PDB file of C-alpha atoms in Angstrom:
ATOM      1  CA  MET A   1     -96.109  60.319  81.771  1.00 71.00           C
ATOM      2  CA  LYS A   2     -95.620  63.191  79.329  1.00 85.00           C
ATOM      3  CA  GLN A   3     -97.883  62.684  76.320  1.00 84.00           C
ATOM      4  CA  ASN A   4     -95.839  61.870  73.194  1.00 85.00           C
ATOM      5  CA  GLY A   5     -92.680  62.136  75.303  1.00 87.00           C
ATOM      6  CA  LEU A   6     -89.540  60.027  75.024  1.00 90.00           C
ATOM      7  CA  LYS A   7     -90.553  57.643  77.830  1.00 92.00           C
ATOM      8  CA  ALA A   8     -93.906  57.036  76.146  1.00 91.00           C
ATOM      9  CA  TRP A   9     -92.209  56.122  72.860  1.00 92.00           C
ATOM     10  CA  ILE A  10     -89.742  53.816  74.589  1.00 91.00           C
ATOM     11  CA  LEU A  11     -92.595  51.958  76.266  1.00 91.00           C
ATOM     12  CA  ALA A  12     -94.541  51.814  72.989  1.00 91.00           C
ATOM     13  CA  ALA A  13     -91.504  50.253  71.286  1.00 91.00           C
ATOM     14  CA  ARG A  14     -91.687  47.405  73.860  1.00 88.00           C
ATOM     15  CA  PRO A  15     -87.924  46.951  74.362  1.00 87.00           C
ATOM     16  CA  LYS A  16     -88.394  43.561  76.057  1.00 80.00           C
ATOM     17  CA  THR A  17     -89.722  42.123  72.791  1.00 82.00           C
ATOM     18  CA  LEU A  18     -86.685  43.189  70.769  1.00 87.00           C
ATOM     19  CA  THR A  19     -84.767  40.047  71.759  1.00 83.00           C
ATOM     20  CA  GLY A  20     -87.166  38.223  69.441  1.00 82.00           C
ATOM     21  CA  ALA A  21     -85.802  40.293  66.537  1.00 89.00           C
ATOM     22  CA  ILE A  22     -82.128  40.255  67.543  1.00 91.00           C
ATOM     23  CA  ALA A  23     -81.820  36.554  68.380  1.00 89.00           C
ATOM     24  CA  PRO A  24     -82.536  35.026  64.924  1.00 92.00           C
ATOM     25  CA  VAL A  25     -80.147  37.434  63.189  1.00 94.00           C
ATOM     26  CA  ILE A  26     -77.407  36.365  65.610  1.00 92.00           C
ATOM     27  CA  VAL A  27     -78.111  32.723  64.784  1.00 91.00           C
ATOM     28  CA  GLY A  28     -78.022  33.418  61.042  1.00 92.00           C
ATOM     29  CA  GLY A  29     -74.737  35.299  61.433  1.00 91.00           C
ATOM     30  CA  ALA A  30     -73.225  32.526  63.554  1.00 88.00           C
ATOM     31  CA  LEU A  31     -74.195  29.915  60.980  1.00 87.00           C
ATOM     32  CA  ALA A  32     -72.574  32.015  58.233  1.00 88.00           C
ATOM     33  CA  TYR A  33     -69.439  32.319  60.371  1.00 85.00           C
ATOM     34  CA  ARG A  34     -69.358  28.563  60.843  1.00 77.00           C
ATOM     35  CA  MET A  35     -69.463  27.994  57.102  1.00 77.00           C
ATOM     36  CA  CYS A  36     -67.219  30.829  55.872  1.00 75.00           C
ATOM     37  CA  GLY A  37     -65.275  32.229  58.820  1.00 71.00           C
ATOM     38  CA  TYR A  38     -64.869  35.920  59.602  1.00 70.00           C
ATOM     39  CA  GLU A  39     -64.371  38.374  56.763  1.00 76.00           C
ATOM     40  CA  PRO A  40     -64.446  42.143  57.512  1.00 79.00           C
ATOM     41  CA  GLU A  41     -66.672  42.904  54.528  1.00 82.00           C
ATOM     42  CA  ARG A  42     -69.453  40.766  56.063  1.00 83.00           C
ATOM     43  CA  LEU A  43     -69.706  42.949  59.173  1.00 88.00           C
ATOM     44  CA  LEU A  44     -71.677  45.783  57.530  1.00 93.00           C
ATOM     45  CA  PRO A  45     -74.411  43.591  55.986  1.00 93.00           C
ATOM     46  CA  PHE A  46     -74.741  41.742  59.307  1.00 94.00           C
ATOM     47  CA  VAL A  47     -75.271  45.046  61.158  1.00 94.00           C
ATOM     48  CA  LEU A  48     -77.792  46.138  58.504  1.00 95.00           C
ATOM     49  CA  CYS A  49     -79.713  42.869  58.921  1.00 94.00           C
ATOM     50  CA  LEU A  50     -79.736  43.427  62.678  1.00 94.00           C
ATOM     51  CA  LEU A  51     -80.989  47.011  62.383  1.00 95.00           C
ATOM     52  CA  PHE A  52     -83.645  46.043  59.846  1.00 95.00           C
ATOM     53  CA  ALA A  53     -84.959  43.315  62.174  1.00 94.00           C
ATOM     54  CA  VAL A  54     -85.041  45.642  65.203  1.00 94.00           C
ATOM     55  CA  PHE A  55     -86.696  48.514  63.307  1.00 95.00           C
ATOM     56  CA  MET A  56     -89.315  46.168  61.835  1.00 93.00           C
ATOM     57  CA  GLN A  57     -90.056  44.762  65.299  1.00 93.00           C
ATOM     58  CA  ILE A  58     -90.573  48.270  66.683  1.00 94.00           C
ATOM     59  CA  ASP A  59     -92.739  49.097  63.671  1.00 93.00           C
ATOM     60  CA  ALA A  60     -94.845  45.975  64.257  1.00 91.00           C
ATOM     61  CA  ASN A  61     -95.253  46.917  67.932  1.00 92.00           C
ATOM     62  CA  LEU A  62     -96.460  50.407  67.030  1.00 93.00           C
ATOM     63  CA  VAL A  63     -98.841  49.018  64.402  1.00 92.00           C
ATOM     64  CA  ASN A  64    -100.205  46.554  66.960  1.00 89.00           C
ATOM     65  CA  ASP A  65    -100.630  49.330  69.533  1.00 89.00           C
ATOM     66  CA  TYR A  66    -102.519  51.625  67.155  1.00 90.00           C
ATOM     67  CA  PHE A  67    -104.780  49.122  65.430  1.00 87.00           C
ATOM     68  CA  ASP A  68    -105.689  47.220  68.602  1.00 82.00           C
ATOM     69  CA  TRP A  69    -106.691  50.579  70.088  1.00 83.00           C
ATOM     70  CA  LYS A  70    -108.688  51.413  66.967  1.00 82.00           C
ATOM     71  CA  LYS A  71    -110.445  48.021  66.999  1.00 75.00           C
ATOM     72  CA  GLY A  72    -111.199  48.394  70.707  1.00 68.00           C
ATOM     73  CA  SER A  73    -109.185  45.310  71.649  1.00 61.00           C
ATOM     74  CA  ASP A  74    -107.219  47.222  74.324  1.00 57.00           C
ATOM     75  CA  ARG A  75    -110.051  47.599  76.796  1.00 56.00           C
ATOM     76  CA  ASP A  76    -109.914  48.542  80.472  1.00 54.00           C
ATOM     77  CA  ASP A  77    -109.914  44.833  81.413  1.00 58.00           C
ATOM     78  CA  ARG A  78    -106.726  44.202  79.421  1.00 60.00           C
ATOM     79  CA  LEU A  79    -104.498  41.683  81.197  1.00 64.00           C
ATOM     80  CA  GLY A  80    -101.276  42.347  79.319  1.00 63.00           C
ATOM     81  CA  PRO A  81     -98.887  45.274  79.695  1.00 71.00           C
ATOM     82  CA  GLU A  82    -100.482  48.687  79.173  1.00 77.00           C
ATOM     83  CA  ARG A  83    -100.504  50.091  75.646  1.00 83.00           C
ATOM     84  CA  ALA A  84     -99.561  53.619  74.642  1.00 87.00           C
ATOM     85  CA  CYS A  85    -102.619  54.636  72.610  1.00 89.00           C
ATOM     86  CA  ALA A  86    -105.099  53.051  74.998  1.00 85.00           C
ATOM     87  CA  GLN A  87    -103.513  54.821  77.966  1.00 87.00           C
ATOM     88  CA  GLY A  88    -103.265  58.148  76.171  1.00 88.00           C
ATOM     89  CA  TRP A  89     -99.469  58.227  76.426  1.00 91.00           C
ATOM     90  CA  ILE A  90     -99.255  58.728  72.661  1.00 92.00           C
ATOM     91  CA  THR A  91    -101.992  60.365  70.588  1.00 93.00           C
ATOM     92  CA  PRO A  92    -103.343  58.385  67.613  1.00 92.00           C
ATOM     93  CA  LYS A  93    -102.082  61.053  65.201  1.00 93.00           C
ATOM     94  CA  ALA A  94     -98.573  60.884  66.657  1.00 94.00           C
ATOM     95  CA  MET A  95     -98.685  57.085  66.572  1.00 94.00           C
ATOM     96  CA  LYS A  96     -99.487  57.126  62.852  1.00 94.00           C
ATOM     97  CA  TRP A  97     -96.476  59.375  62.287  1.00 95.00           C
ATOM     98  CA  GLY A  98     -94.376  57.011  64.396  1.00 94.00           C
ATOM     99  CA  ILE A  99     -95.482  54.035  62.293  1.00 94.00           C
ATOM    100  CA  ALA A 100     -94.668  55.894  59.068  1.00 95.00           C
ATOM    101  CA  THR A 101     -91.259  56.909  60.412  1.00 95.00           C
ATOM    102  CA  MET A 102     -90.287  53.389  61.493  1.00 95.00           C
ATOM    103  CA  THR A 103     -91.509  51.919  58.188  1.00 94.00           C
ATOM    104  CA  ILE A 104     -89.355  54.381  56.238  1.00 95.00           C
ATOM    105  CA  LEU A 105     -86.328  53.806  58.500  1.00 95.00           C
ATOM    106  CA  SER A 106     -86.673  50.041  58.088  1.00 94.00           C
ATOM    107  CA  CYS A 107     -86.745  50.373  54.309  1.00 93.00           C
ATOM    108  CA  LEU A 108     -83.770  52.747  54.255  1.00 95.00           C
ATOM    109  CA  VAL A 109     -81.712  50.382  56.413  1.00 94.00           C
ATOM    110  CA  GLY A 110     -82.692  47.349  54.338  1.00 92.00           C
ATOM    111  CA  LEU A 111     -82.153  48.933  50.932  1.00 93.00           C
ATOM    112  CA  PRO A 112     -78.314  48.620  50.923  1.00 93.00           C
ATOM    113  CA  LEU A 113     -78.661  44.851  51.388  1.00 92.00           C
ATOM    114  CA  ILE A 114     -79.556  44.696  47.690  1.00 92.00           C
ATOM    115  CA  ALA A 115     -75.838  45.094  46.984  1.00 90.00           C
ATOM    116  CA  TYR A 116     -75.166  41.842  48.865  1.00 89.00           C
ATOM    117  CA  GLY A 117     -78.187  39.699  48.032  1.00 85.00           C
ATOM    118  CA  GLY A 118     -79.615  41.048  44.779  1.00 86.00           C
ATOM    119  CA  TRP A 119     -82.633  43.109  43.704  1.00 87.00           C
ATOM    120  CA  TRP A 120     -85.092  40.356  44.596  1.00 86.00           C
ATOM    121  CA  LEU A 121     -84.544  41.198  48.272  1.00 87.00           C
ATOM    122  CA  ILE A 122     -86.825  44.184  47.657  1.00 90.00           C
ATOM    123  CA  GLY A 123     -89.675  41.680  47.445  1.00 90.00           C
ATOM    124  CA  ILE A 124     -88.719  40.106  50.768  1.00 89.00           C
ATOM    125  CA  GLY A 125     -88.513  43.503  52.431  1.00 88.00           C
ATOM    126  CA  ALA A 126     -91.888  44.462  50.985  1.00 90.00           C
ATOM    127  CA  LEU A 127     -93.429  41.257  52.357  1.00 90.00           C
ATOM    128  CA  CYS A 128     -92.018  42.064  55.810  1.00 90.00           C
ATOM    129  CA  VAL A 129     -93.664  45.501  55.694  1.00 89.00           C
ATOM    130  CA  VAL A 130     -96.991  44.186  54.365  1.00 89.00           C
ATOM    131  CA  PHE A 131     -97.252  41.387  56.913  1.00 88.00           C
ATOM    132  CA  CYS A 132     -96.217  43.779  59.672  1.00 85.00           C
ATOM    133  CA  PHE A 133     -99.566  45.493  59.045  1.00 86.00           C
ATOM    134  CA  LEU A 134    -101.624  42.446  58.094  1.00 85.00           C
ATOM    135  CA  TYR A 135    -100.631  40.510  61.224  1.00 83.00           C
ATOM    136  CA  THR A 136    -102.513  42.848  63.572  1.00 77.00           C
ATOM    137  CA  THR A 137    -105.274  43.946  61.227  1.00 77.00           C
ATOM    138  CA  ARG A 138    -106.159  40.581  59.719  1.00 80.00           C
ATOM    139  CA  PHE A 139    -104.144  37.398  60.209  1.00 82.00           C
ATOM    140  CA  SER A 140    -103.949  37.330  64.009  1.00 78.00           C
ATOM    141  CA  TYR A 141    -107.773  37.260  64.021  1.00 81.00           C
ATOM    142  CA  LEU A 142    -107.735  34.191  61.770  1.00 84.00           C
ATOM    143  CA  GLY A 143    -105.425  32.120  63.973  1.00 84.00           C
ATOM    144  CA  LEU A 144    -102.434  32.504  61.645  1.00 87.00           C
ATOM    145  CA  GLY A 145    -100.226  34.353  64.124  1.00 87.00           C
ATOM    146  CA  ASP A 146     -98.131  31.318  65.049  1.00 92.00           C
ATOM    147  CA  LEU A 147     -97.388  30.533  61.403  1.00 92.00           C
ATOM    148  CA  LEU A 148     -96.307  34.127  60.757  1.00 90.00           C
ATOM    149  CA  VAL A 149     -94.007  34.090  63.792  1.00 91.00           C
ATOM    150  CA  ILE A 150     -92.298  30.923  62.535  1.00 93.00           C
ATOM    151  CA  ILE A 151     -91.830  32.523  59.115  1.00 92.00           C
ATOM    152  CA  PHE A 152     -90.902  36.094  60.066  1.00 89.00           C
ATOM    153  CA  PHE A 153     -89.046  35.411  63.323  1.00 89.00           C
ATOM    154  CA  GLY A 154     -87.360  32.224  62.184  1.00 91.00           C
ATOM    155  CA  ILE A 155     -87.093  31.408  58.497  1.00 92.00           C
ATOM    156  CA  VAL A 156     -86.824  34.977  57.179  1.00 92.00           C
ATOM    157  CA  PRO A 157     -84.318  36.538  59.631  1.00 92.00           C
ATOM    158  CA  VAL A 158     -82.124  33.453  60.063  1.00 93.00           C
ATOM    159  CA  GLY A 159     -82.349  32.413  56.422  1.00 92.00           C
ATOM    160  CA  PHE A 160     -81.836  35.778  54.782  1.00 91.00           C
ATOM    161  CA  THR A 161     -79.109  36.893  57.183  1.00 93.00           C
ATOM    162  CA  TYR A 162     -77.240  33.748  56.200  1.00 93.00           C
ATOM    163  CA  TYR A 163     -78.010  34.248  52.510  1.00 93.00           C
ATOM    164  CA  VAL A 164     -76.885  37.887  52.493  1.00 92.00           C
ATOM    165  CA  LEU A 165     -73.605  36.897  54.169  1.00 91.00           C
ATOM    166  CA  THR A 166     -72.867  33.768  52.115  1.00 89.00           C
ATOM    167  CA  GLY A 167     -75.013  33.863  48.975  1.00 85.00           C
ATOM    168  CA  GLU A 168     -76.359  30.331  49.457  1.00 86.00           C
ATOM    169  CA  TRP A 169     -79.008  28.156  51.111  1.00 85.00           C
ATOM    170  CA  THR A 170     -78.498  24.807  52.850  1.00 84.00           C
ATOM    171  CA  TRP A 171     -80.792  22.238  54.424  1.00 83.00           C
ATOM    172  CA  GLN A 172     -79.069  22.819  57.781  1.00 82.00           C
ATOM    173  CA  LEU A 173     -79.949  26.485  57.493  1.00 87.00           C
ATOM    174  CA  MET A 174     -83.639  25.777  56.916  1.00 90.00           C
ATOM    175  CA  LEU A 175     -83.840  23.393  59.871  1.00 91.00           C
ATOM    176  CA  ILE A 176     -82.156  25.805  62.261  1.00 90.00           C
ATOM    177  CA  ALA A 177     -84.311  28.695  60.977  1.00 93.00           C
ATOM    178  CA  PHE A 178     -87.479  26.636  61.519  1.00 95.00           C
ATOM    179  CA  ALA A 179     -86.316  25.682  65.025  1.00 94.00           C
ATOM    180  CA  GLN A 180     -85.677  29.331  65.865  1.00 93.00           C
ATOM    181  CA  GLY A 181     -89.184  30.188  64.712  1.00 94.00           C
ATOM    182  CA  LEU A 182     -90.720  27.495  66.898  1.00 95.00           C
ATOM    183  CA  VAL A 183     -88.869  28.668  69.989  1.00 94.00           C
ATOM    184  CA  THR A 184     -89.712  32.328  69.320  1.00 93.00           C
ATOM    185  CA  ASP A 185     -93.389  31.388  68.954  1.00 94.00           C
ATOM    186  CA  THR A 186     -93.489  30.521  72.656  1.00 95.00           C
ATOM    187  CA  LEU A 187     -93.713  34.265  73.341  1.00 92.00           C
ATOM    188  CA  LEU A 188     -96.876  34.587  71.254  1.00 92.00           C
ATOM    189  CA  ILE A 189     -98.310  31.461  72.865  1.00 95.00           C
ATOM    190  CA  VAL A 190     -98.031  33.016  76.331  1.00 94.00           C
ATOM    191  CA  ASN A 191     -99.789  36.160  75.095  1.00 90.00           C
ATOM    192  CA  ASN A 192    -102.615  34.179  73.520  1.00 91.00           C
ATOM    193  CA  TYR A 193    -102.911  31.868  76.534  1.00 93.00           C
ATOM    194  CA  ARG A 194    -103.277  34.854  78.843  1.00 90.00           C
ATOM    195  CA  ASP A 195    -105.760  36.648  76.587  1.00 88.00           C
ATOM    196  CA  ILE A 196    -107.943  33.690  75.611  1.00 90.00           C
ATOM    197  CA  ASP A 197    -111.141  35.092  77.143  1.00 87.00           C
ATOM    198  CA  GLN A 198    -110.677  38.582  75.690  1.00 84.00           C
ATOM    199  CA  ASP A 199    -109.718  37.147  72.299  1.00 84.00           C
ATOM    200  CA  ARG A 200    -112.775  34.929  72.261  1.00 86.00           C
ATOM    201  CA  ALA A 201    -115.018  37.893  73.115  1.00 82.00           C
ATOM    202  CA  SER A 202    -113.501  40.061  70.366  1.00 77.00           C
ATOM    203  CA  GLY A 203    -113.690  37.315  67.719  1.00 81.00           C
ATOM    204  CA  LYS A 204    -109.938  36.766  67.573  1.00 82.00           C
ATOM    205  CA  LYS A 205    -109.645  33.081  66.672  1.00 88.00           C
ATOM    206  CA  THR A 206    -106.134  32.263  67.861  1.00 90.00           C
ATOM    207  CA  VAL A 207    -104.967  28.652  67.953  1.00 92.00           C
ATOM    208  CA  ILE A 208    -105.562  28.619  71.714  1.00 94.00           C
ATOM    209  CA  VAL A 209    -109.086  30.014  71.317  1.00 92.00           C
ATOM    210  CA  ARG A 210    -109.758  27.218  68.828  1.00 92.00           C
ATOM    211  CA  PHE A 211    -108.264  24.343  70.856  1.00 94.00           C
ATOM    212  CA  GLY A 212    -108.388  25.488  74.479  1.00 92.00           C
ATOM    213  CA  ARG A 213    -106.126  26.302  77.414  1.00 92.00           C
ATOM    214  CA  ASN A 214    -104.696  22.813  77.921  1.00 93.00           C
ATOM    215  CA  PHE A 215    -103.642  22.695  74.295  1.00 95.00           C
ATOM    216  CA  GLY A 216    -101.978  26.097  74.753  1.00 94.00           C
ATOM    217  CA  LEU A 217     -99.928  24.867  77.701  1.00 95.00           C
ATOM    218  CA  TYR A 218     -98.541  21.826  75.939  1.00 95.00           C
ATOM    219  CA  PHE A 219     -98.154  23.700  72.663  1.00 96.00           C
ATOM    220  CA  TYR A 220     -95.850  26.054  74.572  1.00 97.00           C
ATOM    221  CA  LEU A 221     -93.827  23.172  76.008  1.00 96.00           C
ATOM    222  CA  ALA A 222     -93.637  21.317  72.678  1.00 96.00           C
ATOM    223  CA  CYS A 223     -92.395  24.296  70.649  1.00 96.00           C
ATOM    224  CA  GLY A 224     -89.371  24.697  72.915  1.00 94.00           C
ATOM    225  CA  GLU A 225     -88.594  20.991  73.047  1.00 93.00           C
ATOM    226  CA  ILE A 226     -89.033  20.362  69.317  1.00 94.00           C
ATOM    227  CA  GLY A 227     -86.933  23.429  68.494  1.00 92.00           C
ATOM    228  CA  THR A 228     -84.016  22.197  70.592  1.00 89.00           C
ATOM    229  CA  GLY A 229     -84.369  18.695  69.165  1.00 87.00           C
ATOM    230  CA  ILE A 230     -84.152  19.994  65.596  1.00 88.00           C
ATOM    231  CA  VAL A 231     -81.003  22.016  66.287  1.00 85.00           C
ATOM    232  CA  GLY A 232     -79.458  19.067  68.122  1.00 79.00           C
ATOM    233  CA  PHE A 233     -80.145  16.784  65.150  1.00 79.00           C
ATOM    234  CA  THR A 234     -78.712  19.360  62.731  1.00 78.00           C
ATOM    235  CA  LEU A 235     -75.470  19.705  64.674  1.00 73.00           C
ATOM    236  CA  LEU A 236     -74.822  15.994  65.240  1.00 65.00           C
ATOM    237  CA  GLY A 237     -72.453  15.850  62.288  1.00 59.00           C
ATOM    238  CA  CYS A 238     -69.786  17.847  64.141  1.00 59.00           C
ATOM    239  CA  TYR A 239     -68.137  16.422  67.263  1.00 52.00           C
ATOM    240  CA  PHE A 240     -67.555  19.788  68.868  1.00 52.00           C
ATOM    241  CA  CYS A 241     -71.079  20.949  68.118  1.00 58.00           C
ATOM    242  CA  ARG A 242     -72.222  18.059  70.299  1.00 59.00           C
ATOM    243  CA  LEU A 243     -70.986  20.140  73.205  1.00 62.00           C
ATOM    244  CA  TRP A 244     -74.107  22.177  72.479  1.00 65.00           C
ATOM    245  CA  THR A 245     -76.138  19.438  74.139  1.00 65.00           C
ATOM    246  CA  PHE A 246     -74.545  20.331  77.473  1.00 68.00           C
ATOM    247  CA  PHE A 247     -75.327  24.013  77.055  1.00 70.00           C
ATOM    248  CA  ILE A 248     -78.860  23.428  75.802  1.00 77.00           C
ATOM    249  CA  ILE A 249     -79.688  21.771  79.114  1.00 81.00           C
ATOM    250  CA  ILE A 250     -79.717  25.315  80.495  1.00 85.00           C
ATOM    251  CA  TYR A 251     -82.392  26.363  78.018  1.00 89.00           C
ATOM    252  CA  LEU A 252     -84.440  23.200  78.462  1.00 90.00           C
ATOM    253  CA  ALA A 253     -84.310  23.520  82.250  1.00 92.00           C
ATOM    254  CA  LEU A 254     -85.421  27.161  82.119  1.00 94.00           C
ATOM    255  CA  HIS A 255     -88.103  26.430  79.514  1.00 95.00           C
ATOM    256  CA  THR A 256     -89.509  23.547  81.560  1.00 95.00           C
ATOM    257  CA  ALA A 257     -89.429  25.605  84.777  1.00 96.00           C
ATOM    258  CA  THR A 258     -91.251  28.444  83.008  1.00 96.00           C
ATOM    259  CA  PHE A 259     -93.835  25.967  81.702  1.00 96.00           C
ATOM    260  CA  ILE A 260     -94.453  24.670  85.235  1.00 95.00           C
ATOM    261  CA  LYS A 261     -94.912  28.241  86.517  1.00 95.00           C
ATOM    262  CA  MET A 262     -97.236  28.927  83.602  1.00 95.00           C
ATOM    263  CA  THR A 263     -99.531  26.085  84.681  1.00 93.00           C
ATOM    264  CA  MET A 264     -99.913  27.779  88.074  1.00 92.00           C
ATOM    265  CA  CYS A 265    -100.496  31.345  86.816  1.00 88.00           C
ATOM    266  CA  THR A 266    -103.632  33.129  85.661  1.00 86.00           C
ATOM    267  CA  GLY A 267    -104.493  36.593  84.433  1.00 83.00           C
ATOM    268  CA  ARG A 268    -101.875  39.294  84.943  1.00 84.00           C
ATOM    269  CA  GLN A 269     -99.584  36.820  86.693  1.00 87.00           C
ATOM    270  CA  LEU A 270     -98.763  35.511  83.218  1.00 89.00           C
ATOM    271  CA  ASN A 271     -96.983  38.781  82.390  1.00 88.00           C
ATOM    272  CA  ARG A 272     -94.068  37.474  84.462  1.00 90.00           C
ATOM    273  CA  ILE A 273     -94.045  34.393  82.239  1.00 92.00           C
ATOM    274  CA  LEU A 274     -93.647  36.688  79.228  1.00 89.00           C
ATOM    275  CA  GLY A 275     -90.410  38.096  80.653  1.00 88.00           C
ATOM    276  CA  SER A 276     -89.078  34.634  81.474  1.00 92.00           C
ATOM    277  CA  THR A 277     -89.974  33.363  78.010  1.00 92.00           C
ATOM    278  CA  ALA A 278     -88.173  36.269  76.296  1.00 89.00           C
ATOM    279  CA  ARG A 279     -85.098  35.464  78.386  1.00 90.00           C
ATOM    280  CA  ASN A 280     -85.321  31.781  77.449  1.00 93.00           C
ATOM    281  CA  ILE A 281     -85.543  32.570  73.739  1.00 92.00           C
ATOM    282  CA  PHE A 282     -82.418  34.699  73.911  1.00 90.00           C
ATOM    283  CA  ILE A 283     -80.547  31.959  75.812  1.00 91.00           C
ATOM    284  CA  PHE A 284     -81.581  29.416  73.168  1.00 91.00           C
ATOM    285  CA  SER A 285     -80.237  31.640  70.409  1.00 89.00           C
ATOM    286  CA  LEU A 286     -76.977  32.423  72.200  1.00 87.00           C
ATOM    287  CA  THR A 287     -76.499  28.739  72.951  1.00 85.00           C
ATOM    288  CA  THR A 288     -77.042  27.814  69.304  1.00 85.00           C
ATOM    289  CA  ALA A 289     -74.665  30.566  68.196  1.00 85.00           C
ATOM    290  CA  LEU A 290     -72.063  29.353  70.705  1.00 81.00           C
ATOM    291  CA  ALA A 291     -72.269  25.849  69.284  1.00 79.00           C
ATOM    292  CA  LEU A 292     -71.756  27.163  65.756  1.00 78.00           C
ATOM    293  CA  PHE A 293     -68.788  29.299  66.819  1.00 75.00           C
ATOM    294  CA  THR A 294     -67.294  26.355  68.700  1.00 72.00           C
ATOM    295  CA  CYS A 295     -67.569  24.192  65.602  1.00 66.00           C
ATOM    296  CA  ARG A 296     -65.739  26.804  63.513  1.00 57.00           C
ATOM    297  CA  PHE A 297     -62.903  27.133  65.991  1.00 47.00           C
ATOM    298  CA  PHE A 298     -62.332  23.451  66.671  1.00 46.00           C
ATOM    299  CA  GLY A 299     -64.187  21.537  63.950  1.00 49.00           C
TER     300      GLY A 299
END
């Protein structure tokens, strides 16, 4: 591994986690398409929303890498995937430059969205940047990580993608955005379930540290099931969207199978569950988007 080389930066960006940023924007775009149809002028703001979400996710990953290294959380007994600073793949100085670069790129990509959603979107973008840093440095240690995932990987990307494309809010939007956040949170739950002993030792009071491993298992299962139930309820008003219930069986089957495997895994074995969970989240989002597209075509 060449220090500060391209491969090191790719690994530090954690490409497998980027589905968590892409998926909610796709859902928000699909919901906007269902309501308003396709208009060429909506393509650019959709792409900008997608790039902003991806760049902010990479930024958050770099921030997490650097500050966990600085706090000493990434020790030699780490069970999760190896981290760039801790392994010496990227120097701390270079990582700080990387964080600054991704923060600036995120802001530059998000700035044109003001033309579509208004100046107040600057405040939303600023909150995304602030909480990108506060998540690792403060809130994850207070057990607020799950709440932030629901907000910033569900309500914000789904809701504001839809708002930028349509200029409105609906109760269906909020329900689907909340459901997306719940399903995306399953990825964090696996991480916290795996790292419960290390988190407890470092004073990181995650929900699973507070309530235990068994709670973590069923919290994981419930988030996926409740998320699908909410979307199913939201789409009941359209006959063709009911076809979604047939497709969602795929997600529910995969989610349940992953949960069963999770109950039989410990330590580093749970890293395989992370990959399966990321896949499940993306399938959930594509399935929801498919239902919304189907409704537009035939509803």
